[in-house]
Coordinates of C-alpha atoms in Angstrom, one line a residue:
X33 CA 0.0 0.0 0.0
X34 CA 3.0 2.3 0.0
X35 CA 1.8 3.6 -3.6
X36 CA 0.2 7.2 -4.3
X37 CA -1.8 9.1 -6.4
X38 CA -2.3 10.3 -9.7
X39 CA -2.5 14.1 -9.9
X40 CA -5.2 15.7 -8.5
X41 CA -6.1 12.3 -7.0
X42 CA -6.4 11.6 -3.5
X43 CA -6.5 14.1 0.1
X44 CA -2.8 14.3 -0.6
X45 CA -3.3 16.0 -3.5
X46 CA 0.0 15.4 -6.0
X47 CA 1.9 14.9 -3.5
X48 CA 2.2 11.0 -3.6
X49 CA 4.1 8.8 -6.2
X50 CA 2.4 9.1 -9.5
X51 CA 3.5 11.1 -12.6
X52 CA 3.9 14.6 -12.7
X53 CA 1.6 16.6 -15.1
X54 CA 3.9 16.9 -18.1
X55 CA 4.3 13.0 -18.2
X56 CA 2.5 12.2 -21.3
X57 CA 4.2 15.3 -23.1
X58 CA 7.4 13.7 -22.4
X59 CA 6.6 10.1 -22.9
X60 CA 8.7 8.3 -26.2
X61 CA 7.6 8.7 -29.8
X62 CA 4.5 6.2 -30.1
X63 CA 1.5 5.9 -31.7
X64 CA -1.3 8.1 -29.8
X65 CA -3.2 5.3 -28.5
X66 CA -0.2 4.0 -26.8
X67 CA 0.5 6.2 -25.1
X68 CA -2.5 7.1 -23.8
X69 CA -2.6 3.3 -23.1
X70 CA 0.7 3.8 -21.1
X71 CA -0.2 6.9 -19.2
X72 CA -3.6 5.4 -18.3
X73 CA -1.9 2.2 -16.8
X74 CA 0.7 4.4 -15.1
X75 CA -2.1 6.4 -13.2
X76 CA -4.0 3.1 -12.2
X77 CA -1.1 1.7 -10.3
X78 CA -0.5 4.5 -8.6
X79 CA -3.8 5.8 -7.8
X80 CA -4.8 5.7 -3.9
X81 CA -6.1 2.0 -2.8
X82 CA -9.3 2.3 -0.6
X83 CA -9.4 3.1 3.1
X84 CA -8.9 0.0 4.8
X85 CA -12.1 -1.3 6.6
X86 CA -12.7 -0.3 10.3
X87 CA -12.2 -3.2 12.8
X88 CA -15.7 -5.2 14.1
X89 CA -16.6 -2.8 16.6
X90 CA -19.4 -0.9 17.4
X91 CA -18.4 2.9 16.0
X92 CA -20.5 6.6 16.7
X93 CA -21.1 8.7 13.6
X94 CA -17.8 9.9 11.7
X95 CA -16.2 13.0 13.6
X96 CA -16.3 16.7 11.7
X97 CA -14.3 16.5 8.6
X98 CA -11.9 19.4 9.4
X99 CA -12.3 19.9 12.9
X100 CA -11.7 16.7 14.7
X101 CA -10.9 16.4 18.6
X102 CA -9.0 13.7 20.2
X103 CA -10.1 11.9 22.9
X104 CA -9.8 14.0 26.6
X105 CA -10.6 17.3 24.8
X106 CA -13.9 19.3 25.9
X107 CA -16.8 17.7 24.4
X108 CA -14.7 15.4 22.3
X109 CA -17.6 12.2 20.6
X110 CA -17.1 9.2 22.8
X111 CA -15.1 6.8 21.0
X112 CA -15.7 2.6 21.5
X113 CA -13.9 0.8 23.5
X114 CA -12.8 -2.6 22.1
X115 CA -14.0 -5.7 24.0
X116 CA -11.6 -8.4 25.2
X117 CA -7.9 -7.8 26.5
X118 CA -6.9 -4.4 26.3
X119 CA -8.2 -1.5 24.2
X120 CA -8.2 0.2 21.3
X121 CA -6.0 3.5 21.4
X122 CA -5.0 6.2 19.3
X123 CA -1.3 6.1 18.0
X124 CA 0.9 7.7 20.6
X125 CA 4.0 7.2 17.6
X126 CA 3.7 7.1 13.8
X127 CA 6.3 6.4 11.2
X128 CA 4.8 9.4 9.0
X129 CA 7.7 8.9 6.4
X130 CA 9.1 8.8 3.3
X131 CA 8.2 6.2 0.7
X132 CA 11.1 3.9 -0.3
X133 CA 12.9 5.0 2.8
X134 CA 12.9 1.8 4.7
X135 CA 9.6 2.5 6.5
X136 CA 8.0 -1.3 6.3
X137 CA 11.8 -2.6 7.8
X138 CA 11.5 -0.1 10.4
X139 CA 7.8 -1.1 11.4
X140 CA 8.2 -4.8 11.2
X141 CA 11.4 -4.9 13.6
X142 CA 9.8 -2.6 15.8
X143 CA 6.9 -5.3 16.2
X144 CA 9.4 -8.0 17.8
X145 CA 9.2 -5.6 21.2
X146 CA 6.7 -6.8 23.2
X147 CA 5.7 -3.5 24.4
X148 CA 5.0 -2.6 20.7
X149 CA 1.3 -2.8 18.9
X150 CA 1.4 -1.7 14.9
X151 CA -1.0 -1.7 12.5
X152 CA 0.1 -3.9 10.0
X153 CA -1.3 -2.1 6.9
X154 CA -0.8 1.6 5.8
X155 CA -4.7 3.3 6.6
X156 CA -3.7 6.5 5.4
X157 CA -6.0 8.3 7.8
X158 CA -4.5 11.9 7.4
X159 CA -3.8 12.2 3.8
X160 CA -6.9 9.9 1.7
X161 CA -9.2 9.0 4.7
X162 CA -9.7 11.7 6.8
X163 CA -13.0 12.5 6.3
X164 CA -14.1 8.8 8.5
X165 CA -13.1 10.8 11.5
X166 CA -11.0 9.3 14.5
X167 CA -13.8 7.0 15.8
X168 CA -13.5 5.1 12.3
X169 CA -9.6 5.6 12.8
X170 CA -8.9 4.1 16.0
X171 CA -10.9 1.2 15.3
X172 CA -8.5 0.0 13.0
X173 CA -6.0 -0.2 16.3
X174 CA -4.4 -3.0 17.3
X175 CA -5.6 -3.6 20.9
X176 CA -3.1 -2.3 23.8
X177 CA -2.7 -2.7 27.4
X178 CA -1.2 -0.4 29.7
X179 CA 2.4 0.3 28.8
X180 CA 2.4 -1.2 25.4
X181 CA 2.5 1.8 22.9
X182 CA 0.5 2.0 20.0
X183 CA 2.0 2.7 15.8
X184 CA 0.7 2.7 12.5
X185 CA 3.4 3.4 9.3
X186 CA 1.8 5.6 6.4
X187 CA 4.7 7.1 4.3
X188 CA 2.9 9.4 2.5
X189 CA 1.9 11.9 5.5
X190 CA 5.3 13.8 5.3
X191 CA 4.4 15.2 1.9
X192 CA 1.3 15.7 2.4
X193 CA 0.2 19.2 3.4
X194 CA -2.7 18.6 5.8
X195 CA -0.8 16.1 7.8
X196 CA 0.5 17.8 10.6
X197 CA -2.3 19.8 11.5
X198 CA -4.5 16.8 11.4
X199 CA -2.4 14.8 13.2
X200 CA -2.0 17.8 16.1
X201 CA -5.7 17.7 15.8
X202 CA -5.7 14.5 17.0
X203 CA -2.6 14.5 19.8
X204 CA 0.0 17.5 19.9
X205 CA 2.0 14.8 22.2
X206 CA 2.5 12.3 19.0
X207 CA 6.3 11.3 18.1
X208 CA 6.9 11.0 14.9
X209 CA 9.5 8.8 13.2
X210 CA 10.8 10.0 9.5
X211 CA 13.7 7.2 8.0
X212 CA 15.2 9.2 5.2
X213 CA 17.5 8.1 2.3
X214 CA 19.3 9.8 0.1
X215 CA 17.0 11.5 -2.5
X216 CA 19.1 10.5 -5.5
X217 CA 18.4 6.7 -4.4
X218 CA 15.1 6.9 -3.1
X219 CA 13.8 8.5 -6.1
X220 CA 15.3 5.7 -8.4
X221 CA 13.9 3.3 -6.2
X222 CA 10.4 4.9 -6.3
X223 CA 10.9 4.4 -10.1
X224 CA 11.5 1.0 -9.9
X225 CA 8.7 0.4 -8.2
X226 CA 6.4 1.7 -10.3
X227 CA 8.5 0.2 -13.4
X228 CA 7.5 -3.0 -12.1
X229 CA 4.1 -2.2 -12.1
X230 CA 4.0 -0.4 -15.8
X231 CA 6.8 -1.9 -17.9
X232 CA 5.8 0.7 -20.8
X233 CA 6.8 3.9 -18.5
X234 CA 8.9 6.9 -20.1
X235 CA 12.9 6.4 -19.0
X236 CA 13.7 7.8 -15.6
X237 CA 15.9 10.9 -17.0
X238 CA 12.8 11.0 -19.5
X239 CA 10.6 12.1 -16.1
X240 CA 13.2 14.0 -14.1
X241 CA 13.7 16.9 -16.4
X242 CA 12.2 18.3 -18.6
X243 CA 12.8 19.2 -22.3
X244 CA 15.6 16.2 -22.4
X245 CA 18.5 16.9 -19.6
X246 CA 16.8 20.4 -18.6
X247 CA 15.7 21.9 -15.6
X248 CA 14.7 19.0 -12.7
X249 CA 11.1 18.9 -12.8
X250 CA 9.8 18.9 -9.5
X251 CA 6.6 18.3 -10.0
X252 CA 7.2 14.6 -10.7
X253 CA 6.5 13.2 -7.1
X254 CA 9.7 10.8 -7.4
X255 CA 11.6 14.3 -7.1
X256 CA 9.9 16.3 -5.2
X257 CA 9.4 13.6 -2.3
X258 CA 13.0 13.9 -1.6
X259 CA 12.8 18.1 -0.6
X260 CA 12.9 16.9 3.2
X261 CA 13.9 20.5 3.8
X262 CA 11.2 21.9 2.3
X263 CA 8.5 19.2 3.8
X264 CA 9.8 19.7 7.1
X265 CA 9.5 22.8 7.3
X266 CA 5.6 22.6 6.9
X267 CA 5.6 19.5 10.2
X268 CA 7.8 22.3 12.2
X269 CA 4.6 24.4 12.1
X270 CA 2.4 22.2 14.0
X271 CA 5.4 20.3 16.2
X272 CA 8.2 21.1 17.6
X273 CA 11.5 19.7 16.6
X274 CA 11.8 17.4 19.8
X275 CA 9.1 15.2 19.1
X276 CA 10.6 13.8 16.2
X277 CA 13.4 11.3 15.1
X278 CA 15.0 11.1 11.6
X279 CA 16.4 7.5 11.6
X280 CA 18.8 6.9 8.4
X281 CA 17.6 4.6 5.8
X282 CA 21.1 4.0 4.7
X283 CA 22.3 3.0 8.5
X284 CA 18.9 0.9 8.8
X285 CA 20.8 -1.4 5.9
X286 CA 24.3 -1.0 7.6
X287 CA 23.7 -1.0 11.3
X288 CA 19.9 -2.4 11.8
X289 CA 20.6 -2.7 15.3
X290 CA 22.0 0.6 16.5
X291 CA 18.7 3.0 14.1
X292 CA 16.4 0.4 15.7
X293 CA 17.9 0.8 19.2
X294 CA 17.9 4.4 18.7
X295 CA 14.0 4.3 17.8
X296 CA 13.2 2.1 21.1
X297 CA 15.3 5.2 23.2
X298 CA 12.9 7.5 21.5
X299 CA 9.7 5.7 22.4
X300 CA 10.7 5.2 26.0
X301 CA 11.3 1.5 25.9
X302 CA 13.8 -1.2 26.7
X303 CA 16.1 -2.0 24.1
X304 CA 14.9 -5.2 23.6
X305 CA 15.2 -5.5 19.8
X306 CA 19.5 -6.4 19.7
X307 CA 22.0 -7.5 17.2
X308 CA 20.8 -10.8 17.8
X309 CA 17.6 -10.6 15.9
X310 CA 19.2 -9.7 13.1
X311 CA 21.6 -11.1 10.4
X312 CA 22.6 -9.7 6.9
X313 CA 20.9 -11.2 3.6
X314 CA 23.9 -11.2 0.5
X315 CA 20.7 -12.0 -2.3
X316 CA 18.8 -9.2 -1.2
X317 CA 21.4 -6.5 -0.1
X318 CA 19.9 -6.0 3.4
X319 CA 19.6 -7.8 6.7
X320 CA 16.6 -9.8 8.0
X321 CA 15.3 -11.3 11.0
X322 CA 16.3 -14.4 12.4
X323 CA 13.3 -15.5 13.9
X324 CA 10.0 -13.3 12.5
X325 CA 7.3 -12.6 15.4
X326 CA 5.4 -15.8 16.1
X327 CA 7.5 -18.0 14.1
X328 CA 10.6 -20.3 14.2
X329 CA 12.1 -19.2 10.9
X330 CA 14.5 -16.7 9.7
X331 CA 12.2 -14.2 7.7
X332 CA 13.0 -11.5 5.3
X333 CA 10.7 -8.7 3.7
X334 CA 8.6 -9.7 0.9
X335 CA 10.0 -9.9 -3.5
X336 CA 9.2 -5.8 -3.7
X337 CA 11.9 -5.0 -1.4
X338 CA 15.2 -5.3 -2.5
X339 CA 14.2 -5.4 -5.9
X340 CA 17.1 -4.6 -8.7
X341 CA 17.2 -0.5 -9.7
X342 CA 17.2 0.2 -13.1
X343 CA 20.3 1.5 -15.0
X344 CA 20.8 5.5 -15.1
X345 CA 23.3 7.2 -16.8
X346 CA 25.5 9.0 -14.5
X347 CA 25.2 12.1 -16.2
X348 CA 21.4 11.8 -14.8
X349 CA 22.8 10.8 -11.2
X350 CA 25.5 13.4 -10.9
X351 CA 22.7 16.2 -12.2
X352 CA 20.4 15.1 -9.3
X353 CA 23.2 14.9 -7.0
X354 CA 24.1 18.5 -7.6
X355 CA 20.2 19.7 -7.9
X356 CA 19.6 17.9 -4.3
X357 CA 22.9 19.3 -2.5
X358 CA 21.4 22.4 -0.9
X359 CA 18.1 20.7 0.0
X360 CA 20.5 18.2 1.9
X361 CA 22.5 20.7 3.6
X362 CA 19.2 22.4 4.8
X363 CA 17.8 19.7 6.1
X364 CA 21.0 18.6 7.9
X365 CA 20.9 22.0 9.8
X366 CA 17.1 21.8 10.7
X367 CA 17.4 18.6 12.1
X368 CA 21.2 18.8 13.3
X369 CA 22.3 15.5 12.2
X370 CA 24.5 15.1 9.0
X371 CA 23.5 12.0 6.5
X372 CA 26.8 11.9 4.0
X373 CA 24.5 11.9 1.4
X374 CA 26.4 14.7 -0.6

């Protein structure tokens, strides 16, 4: 589910993974028809999946579209309580991005500490779904007792505008956890993705600029995901800069254990999750776990991840390297840490 929309599709607007809007002027030299058959297929893979259905609970009337309160506020709607062991919660942390970051590793060796209850899937509450209010949103919760913390992973909510205030609206106390990568690779990677999906797409360079090798078109989501300067600066609006942590996507790869043991520092909790859950995977280029939740065998993340990049000239790379370089150096002084991507 870590796919996006089309533009002008979804609450996220263009901010997700789909094409930008001069696509199909720069798509190859093809008959009409094809490539309206290519664009058309492009824009169905990407577009938002539906909102995920609410758990079997009993649920009030959706909460105010704009305007919802979280629970404890003044004349907040009375939210259900789950029957059965523990209860359903709001999120006290969310892994709010970015896409092809490492975001599913993160979230799935989180979920070997006890203490930690994730939504499996991506509900994209506060970029596609918002309008189900929170009633409809913590349902989908994973049941909690007291002590055990509460997540849910949706990628797209650092690029998408909204987010923050929604997600204010709902706690000002959330943490939020953003594993970045370096743009050049992450926005490869997003293309590879999508490649897989729609073998006919344009070239990667033929998406990046525009007019051949000209200016670096931003408005293709692939690009403009990887502004975490500019993104961040929307979140620092709503939060301060203490509630978040900006785990490395290349480190995640390298050093598993330390990001991870980082994370659990950040959440308040033991370091449970060790070097000894994890070992490093030569096929697919990053480590696994050796024994999955619940299970007795070593387990790594599913075909998608891992998958081989395409080739791009290094003209292309170097020209994004050097278009990326002062968004990188921004971002290292807002968030004070220094990710060697340039």
């Amino acid at each position: 589910m870590a796919g996006s929309g089309c533009p002008g599709g979804g609450a996220g607007g263009s901010q997700g993974a789909g094409g930008g809007p001069g696509t199909a002027l720069r798509a190859p030299r093809a008959p009409l028809l094809l490539a309206a058959l290519v664009l058309g297929a492009y824009c169905l893979c990407a577009y938002p999946g539906r909102c995920p259905p609410a758990a079997r609970v009993p649920a009030p009337a959706p909460a105010p579209t704009e305007t919802p309160r979280a629970a404890g506020n003044p004349g907040a709607p009375a939210l259900p309580v789950a029957s059965g062991p523990g209860r359903r919660r709001f999120p006290q942390a969310l892994i709010v991005g970015v896409k092809k970051g490492g975001t599913r590793a993160l979230l799935e060796f989180l979920r070997l500490h006890p203490d930690v209850r994730a939504l499996g899937s991506e509900p994209h509450f506060f970029d596609r779904c918002y309008e189900r209010g929170l009633a409809w949103y913590r349902s989908l919760m994973p049941r909690t007792l007291d002590g055990q913390i509460t997540m849910e992973k949706t990628p797209s909510y650092f690029v998408t505008r909204e987010a923050p205030r929604r997600i204010r609206g709902m706690s000002p106390d959330t943490k939020l956890i953003v594993v970045v990568r370096n743009p050049v690779t992450r926005a490869i990677s997003d293309y590879a993705q999508t490649l897989s999906k729609t073998p006919g797409l344009p070239s990667f360079h033929a998406l990046a600029f525009r007019r051949g090798l000209g200016p670096v078109d931003t408005a293709w989501s692939a690009v403009r995901i990887g502004l975490y300067a500019q993104h961040l600066d929307n979140w620092l609006r709503y939060f301060p800069l203490s509630h978040f942590l900006f785990v490395s996507g290349e480190r995640l790869v390298s050093d598993p254990a330390g990001e991870v043991g980082r994370v659990q520092d950040f959440l308040g909790l033991k370091r449970v999750v060790t070097d000894k859950h994890f070992y490093f995977n030569a096929t697919k280029g990053f480590p696994c776990l050796k024994k999955a939740q619940g299970s007795s065998r070593p387990r790594c993340l599913g075909k998608s991840k891992g998958r081989p990049h395409p080739r791009v000239p290094e003209a292309v790379v170097q020209r994004l390297r050097d278009f990326y370089r002062p968004f990188n150096r921004k971002f290292y002084q807002m968030t004070g840490q220094d990710f060697g991507w340039d």
